[in-house]
Amino acid sequence: MSIGHTLLGLLESGPRHGYDLKRAFDEKFGHDRPLHYGQVYSTMSRLLKHGLVEVDGIEAGGGPERKRYAITEAGITDVERWLATPEKPEPYLQSALYTKVVLALLTHRDAADILDTQRSEHLRSMRILTDRKRKGDLADQLICDHALFHLEADLRWLELTAARLDKLREAVTR
């Protein structure tokens, strides 16, 4: 996810302070990985340097001055371009799990155990996501569906690999 583009998009509804941007980000996108304040301010500094945002006002308070940021026309154009650009599908050709299975076979360990352990972990994660989806709002349901579909694909791969372990062992130990 592009943090900069996400913050720019949040600014399109109106100027905000860094604290407000962090709160909005965490509420909409950061359930599982909240944004750190330092990341907000370093990103805003970079966006300011590139002319994608401007300081709309500065408020003095009991602590440090609070800058209010507003998106510029260049920032709006940048967000529009980012939204229109499709994300590159990730084919997962450098999977750590695949590497573990092959290394287990190469070192004469039980690759089936690795697959079984991973299957259990995937199923555990799927139960947690399914429960979260059941309790969540539409946005949370959609993000859980996204993750569940990926986990389902992984499970299919685990089953296929388990069924082909003997052939894979032959292929990698020649």
XYZ file of N, CA, C and O in Angstrom:
696
model
N 0.855 -1.176 0.000
C 0.000 0.000 0.000
C 0.895 1.230 0.000
O 1.896 1.283 0.698
N 0.517 2.220 -0.755
C 1.251 3.479 -0.765
C 0.694 4.384 0.338
O -0.416 4.896 0.220
N 1.476 4.553 1.378
C 1.050 5.395 2.499
C 0.842 6.831 2.013
O -0.144 7.470 2.359
N 1.776 7.325 1.199
C 1.671 8.696 0.707
C 0.389 8.930 -0.066
O -0.316 9.924 0.168
N 0.074 8.027 -0.994
C -1.147 8.201 -1.779
C -2.394 8.077 -0.913
O -3.379 8.775 -1.125
N -2.346 7.190 0.067
C -3.485 7.039 0.963
C -3.712 8.320 1.769
O -4.847 8.798 1.890
N -2.635 8.900 2.286
C -2.773 10.150 3.047
C -3.249 11.285 2.145
O -4.093 12.097 2.546
N -2.735 11.318 0.916
C -3.214 12.337 -0.033
C -4.716 12.176 -0.269
O -5.465 13.158 -0.279
N -5.137 10.935 -0.487
C -6.563 10.683 -0.711
C -7.414 11.117 0.471
O -8.501 11.676 0.299
N -6.913 10.897 1.675
C -7.648 11.325 2.868
C -7.733 12.841 2.960
O -8.707 13.383 3.481
N -6.725 13.522 2.430
C -6.735 14.992 2.461
C -7.716 15.596 1.458
O -8.046 16.770 1.555
N -8.163 14.813 0.491
C -9.092 15.362 -0.502
C -10.405 15.825 0.127
O -11.074 16.699 -0.412
N -10.768 15.267 1.269
C -12.011 15.695 1.922
C -11.835 17.003 2.694
O -12.812 17.583 3.161
N -10.586 17.466 2.818
C -10.325 18.728 3.502
C -9.033 18.671 4.290
O -8.507 17.592 4.564
N -8.508 19.852 4.648
C -7.242 19.921 5.377
C -7.320 19.193 6.724
O -8.383 19.159 7.364
N -6.201 18.612 7.135
C -6.135 17.876 8.406
C -4.741 18.013 9.016
O -3.768 18.195 8.311
N -4.703 17.829 10.320
C -3.435 17.736 11.041
C -2.910 16.313 10.913
O -3.668 15.387 10.622
N -1.616 16.142 11.179
C -1.014 14.817 11.134
C -1.725 13.820 12.035
O -1.950 12.668 11.664
N -2.114 14.277 13.229
C -2.810 13.403 14.172
C -4.131 12.926 13.574
O -4.488 11.754 13.683
N -4.860 13.827 12.930
C -6.144 13.471 12.321
C -5.950 12.501 11.153
O -6.761 11.599 10.940
N -4.874 12.697 10.392
C -4.578 11.789 9.282
C -4.277 10.383 9.795
O -4.755 9.395 9.242
N -3.488 10.305 10.856
C -3.170 8.999 11.433
C -4.436 8.310 11.915
O -4.649 7.126 11.652
N -5.272 9.037 12.611
C -6.511 8.458 13.132
C -7.408 7.969 12.003
O -7.953 6.865 12.047
N -7.555 8.781 10.941
C -8.388 8.387 9.800
C -7.789 7.172 9.089
O -8.511 6.244 8.708
N -6.468 7.162 8.919
C -5.800 6.028 8.282
C -6.043 4.754 9.087
O -6.442 3.723 8.537
N -5.783 4.823 10.383
C -5.934 3.640 11.232
C -7.374 3.142 11.239
O -7.618 1.937 11.234
N -8.320 4.053 11.225
C -9.736 3.685 11.243
C -10.152 2.972 9.949
O -10.892 1.998 9.981
N -9.661 3.453 8.832
C -10.079 2.907 7.538
C -9.180 1.777 7.028
O -9.658 0.872 6.356
N -7.868 1.843 7.306
C -6.925 0.921 6.669
C -5.969 0.231 7.639
O -5.303 -0.719 7.251
N -5.854 0.703 8.852
C -4.800 0.220 9.735
C -5.228 -0.722 10.828
O -4.555 -0.816 11.847
N -6.325 -1.449 10.638
C -6.786 -2.363 11.689
C -5.686 -3.326 12.117
O -5.522 -3.591 13.298
N -4.973 -3.857 11.151
C -3.957 -4.859 11.459
C -2.561 -4.287 11.550
O -1.665 -4.917 12.092
N -2.359 -3.108 11.005
C -1.036 -2.488 11.024
C -1.203 -0.983 11.133
O -1.118 -0.266 10.131
N -1.436 -0.483 12.360
C -1.595 0.962 12.516
C -0.350 1.722 12.085
O 0.756 1.209 12.158
N -0.586 2.922 11.618
C 0.489 3.788 11.159
C 1.173 4.430 12.361
O 0.509 4.833 13.311
N 2.490 4.532 12.324
C 3.229 5.207 13.393
C 3.227 6.709 13.115
O 3.264 7.138 11.961
N 3.188 7.498 14.173
C 3.195 8.949 14.009
C 4.400 9.412 13.197
O 4.285 10.268 12.329
N 5.559 8.829 13.474
C 6.757 9.216 12.746
C 6.616 8.994 11.249
O 7.104 9.784 10.439
N 5.912 7.932 10.884
C 5.704 7.641 9.469
C 4.773 8.679 8.838
O 4.972 9.088 7.703
N 3.775 9.115 9.590
C 2.870 10.149 9.078
C 3.660 11.421 8.798
O 3.582 11.983 7.698
N 4.449 11.856 9.762
C 5.138 13.137 9.617
C 6.268 13.078 8.590
O 6.488 14.033 7.857
N 6.961 11.945 8.499
C 8.004 11.847 7.470
C 7.373 11.801 6.078
O 7.897 12.396 5.133
N 6.224 11.139 5.969
C 5.528 11.092 4.678
C 5.004 12.472 4.307
O 5.147 12.910 3.156
N 4.437 13.178 5.264
C 3.911 14.520 4.982
C 5.049 15.458 4.594
O 4.892 16.298 3.698
N 6.203 15.303 5.218
C 7.365 16.127 4.874
C 7.784 15.871 3.427
O 8.079 16.810 2.679
N 7.795 14.610 3.024
C 8.158 14.256 1.652
C 7.118 14.794 0.661
O 7.458 15.337 -0.392
N 5.833 14.664 0.992
C 4.770 15.160 0.114
C 4.848 16.686 -0.016
O 4.616 17.231 -1.097
N 5.189 17.345 1.069
C 5.348 18.800 1.071
C 6.517 19.198 0.163
O 6.395 20.107 -0.667
N 7.616 18.482 0.284
C 8.809 18.754 -0.522
C 8.524 18.583 -2.021
O 9.048 19.321 -2.845
N 7.663 17.626 -2.355
C 7.334 17.365 -3.760
C 6.146 18.196 -4.259
O 5.695 18.006 -5.396
N 5.629 19.084 -3.427
C 4.547 19.970 -3.856
C 3.180 19.305 -3.956
O 2.274 19.852 -4.585
N 3.019 18.160 -3.319
C 1.738 17.453 -3.380
C 0.791 17.877 -2.260
O -0.417 17.654 -2.344
N 1.343 18.476 -1.210
C 0.561 19.071 -0.128
C 1.175 20.426 0.199
O 2.303 20.724 -0.194
N 0.406 21.210 0.925
C 0.910 22.486 1.428
C 0.436 22.641 2.863
O -0.527 21.995 3.288
N 1.142 23.491 3.611
C 0.715 23.778 4.977
C -0.397 24.793 4.881
O -0.231 25.884 4.332
N -1.557 24.416 5.403
C -2.756 25.240 5.327
C -2.896 26.135 6.552
O -3.664 27.083 6.543
N -2.156 25.823 7.591
C -2.203 26.618 8.804
C -1.358 25.985 9.882
O -1.047 24.797 9.825
N -0.972 26.795 10.836
C -0.188 26.303 11.968
C -0.862 26.795 13.232
O -1.198 27.974 13.357
N -1.085 25.866 14.157
C -1.719 26.217 15.423
C -0.731 25.998 16.552
O -0.084 24.957 16.626
N -0.617 26.967 17.415
C 0.217 26.819 18.598
C -0.647 26.232 19.697
O -1.837 26.507 19.789
N -0.061 25.392 20.496
C -0.806 24.788 21.597
C 0.100 24.582 22.776
O 1.159 25.195 22.882
N -0.294 23.682 23.666
C 0.502 23.372 24.846
C 1.792 22.647 24.490
O 2.757 22.697 25.219
N 1.821 21.994 23.338
C 3.000 21.245 22.911
C 3.573 21.862 21.656
O 3.521 23.079 21.459
N 4.081 21.029 20.787
C 4.646 21.551 19.535
C 3.558 22.134 18.637
O 2.376 21.825 18.785
N 3.979 22.987 17.725
C 3.026 23.569 16.779
C 2.399 22.457 15.948
O 3.054 21.479 15.609
N 1.121 22.639 15.639
C 0.416 21.646 14.827
C 0.189 22.214 13.436
O -0.481 23.227 13.278
N 0.759 21.528 12.436
C 0.563 21.947 11.048
C -0.692 21.278 10.506
O -0.937 20.099 10.745
N -1.456 22.061 9.779
C -2.617 21.527 9.082
C -2.248 21.458 7.605
O -1.813 22.441 7.010
N -2.381 20.277 7.020
C -1.981 20.046 5.634
C -3.196 20.044 4.722
O -4.280 19.603 5.100
N -2.995 20.537 3.497
C -4.028 20.504 2.458
C -3.397 19.935 1.192
O -2.223 20.169 0.912
N -4.185 19.210 0.438
C -3.691 18.641 -0.814
C -3.659 19.736 -1.883
O -4.512 20.624 -1.904
N -2.665 19.680 -2.758
C -2.564 20.645 -3.860
C -3.171 20.024 -5.121
O -3.504 18.832 -5.140
N -3.289 20.818 -6.169
C -3.780 20.287 -7.453
C -2.849 19.176 -7.952
O -3.308 18.166 -8.491
N -1.541 19.371 -7.773
C -0.579 18.336 -8.170
C -0.812 17.059 -7.365
O -0.684 15.951 -7.885
N -1.178 17.203 -6.099
C -1.474 16.051 -5.251
C -2.716 15.310 -5.724
O -2.742 14.077 -5.762
N -3.742 16.070 -6.103
C -4.978 15.454 -6.614
C -4.681 14.686 -7.903
O -5.125 13.551 -8.082
N -3.899 15.292 -8.783
C -3.519 14.629 -10.034
C -2.735 13.351 -9.748
O -2.954 12.317 -10.390
N -1.846 13.408 -8.769
C -1.046 12.246 -8.411
C -1.925 11.112 -7.873
O -1.726 9.950 -8.221
N -2.896 11.441 -7.045
C -3.822 10.431 -6.520
C -4.637 9.824 -7.660
O -4.819 8.600 -7.732
N -5.137 10.673 -8.564
C -5.919 10.171 -9.702
C -5.090 9.198 -10.545
O -5.582 8.144 -10.947
N -3.837 9.535 -10.786
C -2.952 8.663 -11.570
C -2.730 7.343 -10.837
O -2.771 6.269 -11.435
N -2.495 7.418 -9.531
C -2.257 6.219 -8.732
C -3.488 5.314 -8.729
O -3.373 4.099 -8.906
N -4.672 5.907 -8.543
C -5.909 5.121 -8.530
C -6.165 4.442 -9.873
O -6.691 3.326 -9.924
N -5.787 5.089 -10.961
C -6.035 4.556 -12.296
C -5.007 3.503 -12.722
O -5.226 2.785 -13.697
N -3.909 3.395 -11.981
C -2.858 2.443 -12.330
C -3.132 1.109 -11.644
O -3.205 1.048 -10.415
N -3.289 0.036 -12.423
C -3.556 -1.265 -11.791
C -2.351 -1.749 -10.986
O -1.212 -1.453 -11.337
N -2.634 -2.455 -9.917
C -1.572 -3.052 -9.116
C -1.033 -4.263 -9.852
O -1.801 -5.017 -10.456
N 0.258 -4.452 -9.804
C 0.868 -5.605 -10.458
C 0.553 -6.854 -9.635
O 0.858 -6.907 -8.441
N -0.065 -7.854 -10.268
C -0.316 -9.099 -9.532
C 1.003 -9.723 -9.098
O 1.977 -9.720 -9.853
N 1.045 -10.221 -7.883
C 2.263 -10.821 -7.365
C 2.184 -12.332 -7.535
O 1.351 -12.983 -6.909
N 3.043 -12.903 -8.360
C 2.946 -14.334 -8.621
C 3.540 -15.227 -7.528
O 3.426 -16.426 -7.605
N 4.157 -14.677 -6.520
C 4.705 -15.452 -5.404
C 5.689 -16.528 -5.861
O 5.665 -17.646 -5.367
N 6.552 -16.191 -6.797
C 7.497 -17.177 -7.298
C 8.683 -17.391 -6.356
O 9.461 -18.313 -6.551
N 8.835 -16.565 -5.358
C 9.909 -16.731 -4.374
C 9.304 -16.993 -3.005
O 9.585 -16.307 -2.040
N 8.471 -18.002 -2.922
C 7.754 -18.318 -1.694
C 8.671 -18.955 -0.658
O 9.386 -19.927 -0.947
N 8.630 -18.447 0.554
C 9.400 -19.035 1.652
C 8.911 -20.450 1.924
O 9.708 -21.343 2.246
N 7.627 -20.683 1.780
C 7.080 -22.006 2.029
C 7.612 -23.025 1.010
O 8.022 -24.131 1.378
N 7.633 -22.649 -0.253
C 8.195 -23.534 -1.279
C 9.662 -23.835 -0.966
O 10.117 -24.989 -1.044
N 10.399 -22.819 -0.578
C 11.812 -22.992 -0.235
C 11.975 -23.977 0.920
O 12.842 -24.846 0.888
N 11.130 -23.859 1.940
C 11.204 -24.778 3.082
C 10.945 -26.220 2.655
O 11.627 -27.144 3.101
N 9.947 -26.403 1.795
C 9.619 -27.757 1.339
C 10.800 -28.350 0.568
O 11.216 -29.487 0.816
N 11.362 -27.591 -0.360
C 12.486 -28.101 -1.154
C 13.698 -28.359 -0.269
O 14.365 -29.402 -0.394
N 13.994 -27.459 0.648
C 15.134 -27.680 1.546
C 14.921 -28.903 2.433
O 15.863 -29.650 2.709
N 13.700 -29.104 2.885
C 13.410 -30.299 3.684
C 13.697 -31.553 2.865
O 14.319 -32.506 3.361
N 13.280 -31.543 1.610
C 13.540 -32.701 0.750
C 15.033 -32.877 0.500
O 15.547 -34.008 0.537
N 15.728 -31.781 0.253
C 17.167 -31.859 -0.010
C 17.961 -32.348 1.200
O 19.010 -32.964 1.048
N 17.467 -32.059 2.388
C 18.182 -32.436 3.614
C 17.574 -33.670 4.274
O 17.860 -33.960 5.436
N 16.715 -34.358 3.522
C 16.107 -35.623 3.975
C 15.276 -35.457 5.249
O 15.270 -36.328 6.110
N 14.591 -34.341 5.338
C 13.640 -34.115 6.427
C 12.249 -34.396 5.901
O 12.025 -34.535 4.702
N 11.285 -34.425 6.800
C 9.918 -34.757 6.415
C 9.180 -33.500 5.933
O 8.692 -32.706 6.739
N 9.109 -33.331 4.632
C 8.423 -32.177 4.046
C 6.922 -32.234 4.308
O 6.264 -31.200 4.400
N 6.378 -33.435 4.458
C 4.942 -33.570 4.738
C 4.599 -32.920 6.075
O 3.538 -32.305 6.218
N 5.501 -33.034 7.046
C 5.271 -32.379 8.341
C 5.213 -30.864 8.191
O 4.397 -30.191 8.824
N 6.095 -30.332 7.352
C 6.102 -28.888 7.109
C 4.769 -28.464 6.487
O 4.160 -27.478 6.900
N 4.311 -29.218 5.519
C 3.025 -28.895 4.873
C 1.867 -29.013 5.858
O 0.967 -28.167 5.863
N 1.883 -30.056 6.697
C 0.813 -30.229 7.687
C 0.792 -29.088 8.706
O -0.269 -28.564 9.054
N 1.976 -28.716 9.170
C 2.071 -27.610 10.134
C 1.569 -26.319 9.504
O 0.826 -25.549 10.130
N 1.947 -26.088 8.252
C 1.515 -24.867 7.565
C 0.012 -24.884 7.331
O -0.658 -23.867 7.473
N -0.533 -26.038 6.964
C -1.980 -26.163 6.759
C -2.724 -25.798 8.047
O -3.702 -25.045 8.021
N -2.225 -26.299 9.175
C -2.854 -25.984 10.471
C -2.816 -24.486 10.747
O -3.793 -23.905 11.230
N -1.688 -23.862 10.438
C -1.557 -22.415 10.668
C -2.494 -21.632 9.756
O -3.122 -20.649 10.172
N -2.606 -22.058 8.508
C -3.534 -21.397 7.586
C -4.975 -21.537 8.070
O -5.740 -20.567 8.054
N -5.342 -22.726 8.504
C -6.720 -22.943 8.987
C -7.000 -22.115 10.240
O -8.095 -21.563 10.393
N -6.001 -22.005 11.121
C -6.161 -21.161 12.317
C -6.396 -19.708 11.916
O -7.311 -19.050 12.401
N -5.594 -19.222 10.977
C -5.760 -17.843 10.502
C -7.123 -17.648 9.849
O -7.761 -16.606 10.027
N -7.558 -18.643 9.100
C -8.854 -18.541 8.426
C -9.999 -18.490 9.435
O -10.966 -17.748 9.237
N -9.890 -19.247 10.520
C -10.929 -19.191 11.559
C -10.991 -17.800 12.188
O -12.073 -17.246 12.403
N -9.830 -17.226 12.466
C -9.780 -15.881 13.057
C -10.387 -14.858 12.096
O -11.198 -14.017 12.498
N -10.007 -14.934 10.823
C -10.539 -13.995 9.831
C -12.044 -14.173 9.620
O -12.775 -13.197 9.459
N -12.505 -15.411 9.637
C -13.938 -15.672 9.464
C -14.727 -15.092 10.626
O -15.787 -14.484 10.435
N -14.203 -15.228 11.843
C -14.862 -14.648 13.009
C -14.864 -13.125 12.920
O -15.881 -12.477 13.187
N -13.739 -12.559 12.520
C -13.652 -11.094 12.362
C -14.622 -10.610 11.288
O -15.297 -9.595 11.455
N -14.704 -11.361 10.203
C -15.608 -11.000 9.103
C -17.059 -11.012 9.583
O -17.838 -10.111 9.265
N -17.407 -12.015 10.353
C -18.780 -12.150 10.865
C -19.170 -10.947 11.734
O -20.302 -10.502 11.708
N -18.209 -10.419 12.482
C -18.484 -9.325 13.419
C -18.262 -7.941 12.809
O -18.657 -6.942 13.383
N -17.607 -7.888 11.640
C -17.177 -6.607 11.096
C -18.210 -5.906 10.228
O -19.229 -6.473 9.845
N -17.891 -4.662 9.910
C -18.705 -3.898 8.971
C -18.327 -4.320 7.553
O -17.481 -5.194 7.349
N -18.950 -3.716 6.563
C -18.722 -4.117 5.183
C -17.257 -3.989 4.780
O -16.703 -4.887 4.129
N -16.611 -2.898 5.166
C -15.198 -2.713 4.809
C -14.343 -3.828 5.402
O -13.475 -4.383 4.727
N -14.577 -4.159 6.659
C -13.819 -5.221 7.305
C -14.135 -6.577 6.656
O -13.253 -7.414 6.480
N -15.376 -6.797 6.282
C -15.750 -8.042 5.612
C -14.997 -8.192 4.291
O -14.509 -9.275 3.958
N -14.901 -7.108 3.541
C -14.213 -7.173 2.248
C -12.718 -7.444 2.397
O -12.153 -8.240 1.643
N -12.070 -6.799 3.354
C -10.634 -7.033 3.533
C -10.393 -8.446 4.048
O -9.421 -9.104 3.658
N -11.300 -8.948 4.878
C -11.181 -10.336 5.345
C -11.390 -11.308 4.189
O -10.684 -12.315 4.087
N -12.356 -11.024 3.317
C -12.563 -11.868 2.136
C -11.299 -11.915 1.282
O -10.904 -12.978 0.800
N -10.673 -10.774 1.091
C -9.441 -10.711 0.301
C -8.391 -11.651 0.894
O -7.779 -12.460 0.190
N -8.195 -11.563 2.186
C -7.202 -12.407 2.856
C -7.619 -13.882 2.815
O -6.778 -14.760 2.578
N -8.897 -14.149 3.025
C -9.375 -15.535 3.011
C -9.188 -16.184 1.644
O -8.809 -17.359 1.549
N -9.447 -15.436 0.579
C -9.268 -15.992 -0.764
C -7.792 -16.355 -1.016
O -7.486 -17.374 -1.629
N -6.884 -15.514 -0.524
C -5.456 -15.816 -0.671
C -5.081 -17.057 0.144
O -4.319 -17.914 -0.329
N -5.621 -17.160 1.338
C -5.331 -18.327 2.167
C -5.907 -19.597 1.545
O -5.281 -20.663 1.606
N -7.091 -19.489 0.944
C -7.682 -20.643 0.257
C -6.789 -21.098 -0.896
O -6.606 -22.306 -1.108
N -6.255 -20.157 -1.633
C -5.342 -20.510 -2.730
C -4.103 -21.198 -2.174
O -3.626 -22.197 -2.746
N -3.583 -20.707 -1.068
C -2.431 -21.349 -0.431
C -2.772 -22.774 -0.008
O -1.956 -23.690 -0.168
N -3.966 -22.970 0.541
C -4.373 -24.318 0.949
C -4.435 -25.266 -0.245
O -4.023 -26.430 -0.142
N -4.940 -24.783 -1.363
C -4.968 -25.614 -2.573
C -3.544 -26.000 -2.970
O -3.276 -27.145 -3.342
N -2.617 -25.040 -2.879
C -1.221 -25.326 -3.211
C -0.636 -26.350 -2.231
O 0.087 -27.262 -2.638
N -0.946 -26.211 -0.944
C -0.447 -27.155 0.050
C -0.920 -28.577 -0.267
O -0.137 -29.533 -0.183
N -2.190 -28.718 -0.623
C -2.743 -30.036 -0.956
C -2.088 -30.604 -2.211
O -1.732 -31.784 -2.260
N -1.943 -29.778 -3.227
C -1.320 -30.214 -4.473
C 0.125 -30.644 -4.233
O 0.580 -31.679 -4.730
N 0.852 -29.860 -3.454
C 2.246 -30.173 -3.163
C 2.348 -31.460 -2.352
O 3.216 -32.300 -2.624
N 1.474 -31.639 -1.376
C 1.480 -32.872 -0.580
C 1.254 -34.088 -1.477
O 1.906 -35.131 -1.309
N 0.364 -33.950 -2.442
C 0.079 -35.057 -3.360
C 1.255 -35.348 -4.291
O 1.375 -36.460 -4.809
N 2.115 -34.378 -4.508
C 3.240 -34.537 -5.444
C 4.603 -34.619 -4.754
O 5.636 -34.492 -5.410
N 4.627 -34.822 -3.464
C 5.902 -34.807 -2.735
C 6.903 -35.829 -3.265
O 8.095 -35.522 -3.385
N 6.450 -37.026 -3.577
C 7.384 -38.039 -4.067
C 8.024 -37.601 -5.382
O 9.239 -37.735 -5.568
N 7.208 -37.067 -6.293
C 7.748 -36.597 -7.572
C 8.680 -35.407 -7.364
O 9.714 -35.297 -8.022
N 8.310 -34.510 -6.446
C 9.155 -33.353 -6.166
C 10.489 -33.806 -5.566
O 11.547 -33.287 -5.926
N 10.436 -34.787 -4.683
C 11.674 -35.309 -4.068
C 12.599 -35.838 -5.158
O 13.800 -35.550 -5.157
N 12.032 -36.585 -6.086
C 12.828 -37.103 -7.210
C 13.450 -35.973 -8.023
O 14.624 -36.029 -8.367
N 12.658 -34.961 -8.290
C 13.120 -33.861 -9.143
C 14.222 -33.034 -8.488
O 15.158 -32.598 -9.161
N 14.128 -32.802 -7.186
C 15.104 -31.909 -6.543
C 16.332 -32.636 -6.019
O 17.336 -31.987 -5.722
N 16.288 -33.976 -5.904
C 17.443 -34.683 -5.360
C 18.254 -35.414 -6.424
O 19.142 -36.187 -6.115
N 17.964 -35.194 -7.664
C 18.722 -35.829 -8.759
C 20.136 -35.361 -8.784
O 20.562 -34.317 -8.607
